[in-house]
Coordinates of C-alpha atoms and ligand atoms in Angstrom, one line a residue:
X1 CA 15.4 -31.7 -25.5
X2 CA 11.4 -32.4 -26.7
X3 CA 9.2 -30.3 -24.5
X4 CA 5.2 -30.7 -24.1
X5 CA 3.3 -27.8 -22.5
X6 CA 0.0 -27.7 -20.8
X7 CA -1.7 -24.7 -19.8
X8 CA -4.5 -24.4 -16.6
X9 CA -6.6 -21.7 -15.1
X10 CA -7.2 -20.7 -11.7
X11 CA -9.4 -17.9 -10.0
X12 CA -7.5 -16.0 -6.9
X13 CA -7.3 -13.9 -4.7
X14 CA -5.0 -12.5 -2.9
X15 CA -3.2 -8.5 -1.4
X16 CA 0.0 -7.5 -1.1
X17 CA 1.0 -6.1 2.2
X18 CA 3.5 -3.7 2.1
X19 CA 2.5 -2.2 -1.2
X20 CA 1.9 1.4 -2.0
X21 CA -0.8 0.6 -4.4
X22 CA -4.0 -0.8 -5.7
X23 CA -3.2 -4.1 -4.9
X24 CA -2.5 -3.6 -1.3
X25 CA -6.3 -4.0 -1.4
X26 CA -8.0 -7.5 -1.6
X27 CA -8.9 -8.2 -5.5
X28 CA -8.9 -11.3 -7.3
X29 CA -7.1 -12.4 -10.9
X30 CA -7.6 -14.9 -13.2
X31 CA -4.3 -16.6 -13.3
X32 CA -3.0 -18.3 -16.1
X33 CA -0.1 -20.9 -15.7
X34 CA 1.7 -22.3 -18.2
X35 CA 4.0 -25.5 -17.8
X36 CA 6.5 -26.8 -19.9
X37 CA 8.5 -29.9 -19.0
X38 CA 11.0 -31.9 -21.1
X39 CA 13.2 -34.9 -21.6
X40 CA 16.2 -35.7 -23.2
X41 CA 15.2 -37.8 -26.1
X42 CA 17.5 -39.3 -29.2
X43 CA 16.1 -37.1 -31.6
X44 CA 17.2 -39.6 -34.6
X45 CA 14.3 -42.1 -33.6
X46 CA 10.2 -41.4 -33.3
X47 CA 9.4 -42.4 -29.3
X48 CA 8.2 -46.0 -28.9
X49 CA 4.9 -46.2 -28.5
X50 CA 2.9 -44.8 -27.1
X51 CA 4.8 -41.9 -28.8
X52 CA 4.4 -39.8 -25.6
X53 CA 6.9 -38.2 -23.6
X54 CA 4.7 -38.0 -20.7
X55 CA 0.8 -38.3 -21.0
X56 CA -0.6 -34.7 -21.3
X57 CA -3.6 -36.4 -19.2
X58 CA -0.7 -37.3 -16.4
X59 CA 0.8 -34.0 -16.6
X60 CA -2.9 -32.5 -16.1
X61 CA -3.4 -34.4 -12.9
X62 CA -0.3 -33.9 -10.8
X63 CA -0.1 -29.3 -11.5
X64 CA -3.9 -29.8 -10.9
X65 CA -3.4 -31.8 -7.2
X66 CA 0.0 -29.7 -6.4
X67 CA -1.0 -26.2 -7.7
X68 CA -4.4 -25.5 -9.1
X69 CA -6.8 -27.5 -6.2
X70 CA -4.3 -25.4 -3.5
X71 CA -5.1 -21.9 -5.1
X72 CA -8.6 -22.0 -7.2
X73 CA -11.2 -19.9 -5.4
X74 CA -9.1 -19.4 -2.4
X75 CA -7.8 -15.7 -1.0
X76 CA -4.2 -15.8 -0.5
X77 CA -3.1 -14.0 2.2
X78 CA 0.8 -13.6 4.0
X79 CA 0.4 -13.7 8.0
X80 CA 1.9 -10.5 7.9
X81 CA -1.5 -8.8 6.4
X82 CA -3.8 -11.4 8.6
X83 CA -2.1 -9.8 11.9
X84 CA -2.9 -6.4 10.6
X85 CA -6.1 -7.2 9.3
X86 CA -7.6 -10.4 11.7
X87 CA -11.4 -10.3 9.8
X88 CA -10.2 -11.8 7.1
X89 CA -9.9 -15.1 9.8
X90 CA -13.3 -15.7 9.4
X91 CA -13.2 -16.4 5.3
X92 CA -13.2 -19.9 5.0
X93 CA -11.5 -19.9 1.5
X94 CA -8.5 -18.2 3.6
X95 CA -4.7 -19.6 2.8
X96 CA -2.1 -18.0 5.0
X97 CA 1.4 -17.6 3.7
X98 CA 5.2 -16.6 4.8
X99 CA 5.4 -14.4 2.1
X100 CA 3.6 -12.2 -0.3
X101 CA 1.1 -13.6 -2.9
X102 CA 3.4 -11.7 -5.9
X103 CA 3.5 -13.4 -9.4
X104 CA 7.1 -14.2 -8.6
X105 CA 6.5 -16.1 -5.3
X106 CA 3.4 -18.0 -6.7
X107 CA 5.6 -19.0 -9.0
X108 CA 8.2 -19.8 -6.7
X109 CA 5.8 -22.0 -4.8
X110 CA 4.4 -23.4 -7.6
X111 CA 8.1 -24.6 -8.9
X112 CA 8.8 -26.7 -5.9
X113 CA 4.7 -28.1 -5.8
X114 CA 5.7 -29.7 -9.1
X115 CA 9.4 -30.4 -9.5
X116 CA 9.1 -33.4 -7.2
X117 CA 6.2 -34.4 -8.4
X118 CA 7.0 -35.5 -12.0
X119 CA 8.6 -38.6 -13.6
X120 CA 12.2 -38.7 -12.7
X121 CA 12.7 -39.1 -16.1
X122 CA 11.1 -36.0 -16.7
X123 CA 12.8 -32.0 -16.1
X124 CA 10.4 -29.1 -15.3
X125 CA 12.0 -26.8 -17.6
X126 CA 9.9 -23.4 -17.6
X127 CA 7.0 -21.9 -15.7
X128 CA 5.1 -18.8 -16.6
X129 CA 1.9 -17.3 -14.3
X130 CA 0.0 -14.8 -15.9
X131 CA -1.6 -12.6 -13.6
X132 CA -3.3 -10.8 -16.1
X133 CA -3.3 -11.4 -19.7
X134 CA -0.4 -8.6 -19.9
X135 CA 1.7 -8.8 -16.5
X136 CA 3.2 -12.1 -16.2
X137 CA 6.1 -13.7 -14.4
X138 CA 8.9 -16.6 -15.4
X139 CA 10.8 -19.0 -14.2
X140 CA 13.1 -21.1 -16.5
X141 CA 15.7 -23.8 -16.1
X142 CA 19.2 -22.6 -16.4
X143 CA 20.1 -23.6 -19.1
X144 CA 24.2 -24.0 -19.5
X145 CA 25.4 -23.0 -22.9
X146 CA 28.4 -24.9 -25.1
X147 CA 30.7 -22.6 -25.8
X148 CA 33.4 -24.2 -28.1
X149 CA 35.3 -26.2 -25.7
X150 CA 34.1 -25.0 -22.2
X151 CA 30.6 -25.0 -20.7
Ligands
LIG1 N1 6.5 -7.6 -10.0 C1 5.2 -7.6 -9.6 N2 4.5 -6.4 -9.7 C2 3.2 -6.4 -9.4 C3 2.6 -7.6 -8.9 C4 3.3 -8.8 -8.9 O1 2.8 -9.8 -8.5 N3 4.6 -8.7 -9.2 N4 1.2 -7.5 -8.7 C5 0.5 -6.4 -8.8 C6 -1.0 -6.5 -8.5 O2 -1.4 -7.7 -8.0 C7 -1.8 -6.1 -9.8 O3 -3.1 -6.7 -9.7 C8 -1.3 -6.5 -11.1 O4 -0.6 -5.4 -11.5 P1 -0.7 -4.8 -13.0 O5 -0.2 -5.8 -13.9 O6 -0.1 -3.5 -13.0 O7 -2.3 -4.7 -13.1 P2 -3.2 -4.0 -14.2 O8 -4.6 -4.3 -14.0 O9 -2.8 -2.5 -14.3 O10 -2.6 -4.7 -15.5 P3 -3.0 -4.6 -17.0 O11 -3.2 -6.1 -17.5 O12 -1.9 -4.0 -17.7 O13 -4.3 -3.9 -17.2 C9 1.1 -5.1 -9.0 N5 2.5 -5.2 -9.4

């Protein structure tokens, strides 16, 4: 499989309700997501031109429209901490969620913004959201392994 990764930047914020900690406490990250999609290609032959897999200008666009417009300069917020905490109705950056804001559920999200977005030719294989530069989380494409005559 050929894989082509592009990497984007957003500016959130967000709390976790339900957390005994710091972050139970509106504060904002800069988030860094990485995406790395794929194709099956015959690895015997260079790709007929234009020599892309997918246009790193195409990838840009749709995890740009489906991800980064959703979350950049917003405050991320589940309904569960808006009930308990209604002033934060007046923000107008607000986005209520079902769930917590974690690094795993971004992702989560994040995963089905772009999965049906792409070429159908092309396989979101791997995810990864920093939230800061060392705490990340990752989502990957099973992968199944060969394992001499059974998969
Ligand atoms: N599994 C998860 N754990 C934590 C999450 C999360 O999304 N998933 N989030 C937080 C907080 O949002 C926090 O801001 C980030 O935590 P942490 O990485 O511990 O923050 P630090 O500033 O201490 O990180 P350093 O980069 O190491 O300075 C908490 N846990």
């Amino acid at each position: 499989m050929l894989l082509l990764t592009k990497i984007f930047d957003f500016e959130t914020a967000h709390a976790i309700d339900g957390y005994n900690g710091l972050c139970k406490n509106i504060h904002g990250h800069s988030y860094e997501l990485h995406v790395t999609v794929g194709s099956i290609v015959n690895e015997n032959a260079f790709l007929p031109a234009p020599g892309f897999l997918l246009d790193f200008k195409d990838l840009k666009t749709i995890v740009q429209k489906a991800v980064v417009d959703l979350f950049d300069h917003k405050l991320v917020l589940s309904h569960n901490y808006i009930a308990q905490h209604p002033e934060v109705l007046e923000q107008e950056n607000l986005v209520s969620w079902d769930a917590e804001p974690t690094a795993e559920n971004l992702l989560l999200f994040i995963k089905w913004a772009i999965q049906d977005e792409l070429p159908t030719d092309m396989k979101l294989v791997e995810l990864r959201l920093y939230e800061t530069k060392n705490s990340y989380a990752t989502w990957k494409e099973e992968v199944e392994v060969y394992q001499g005559d059974i998969w």
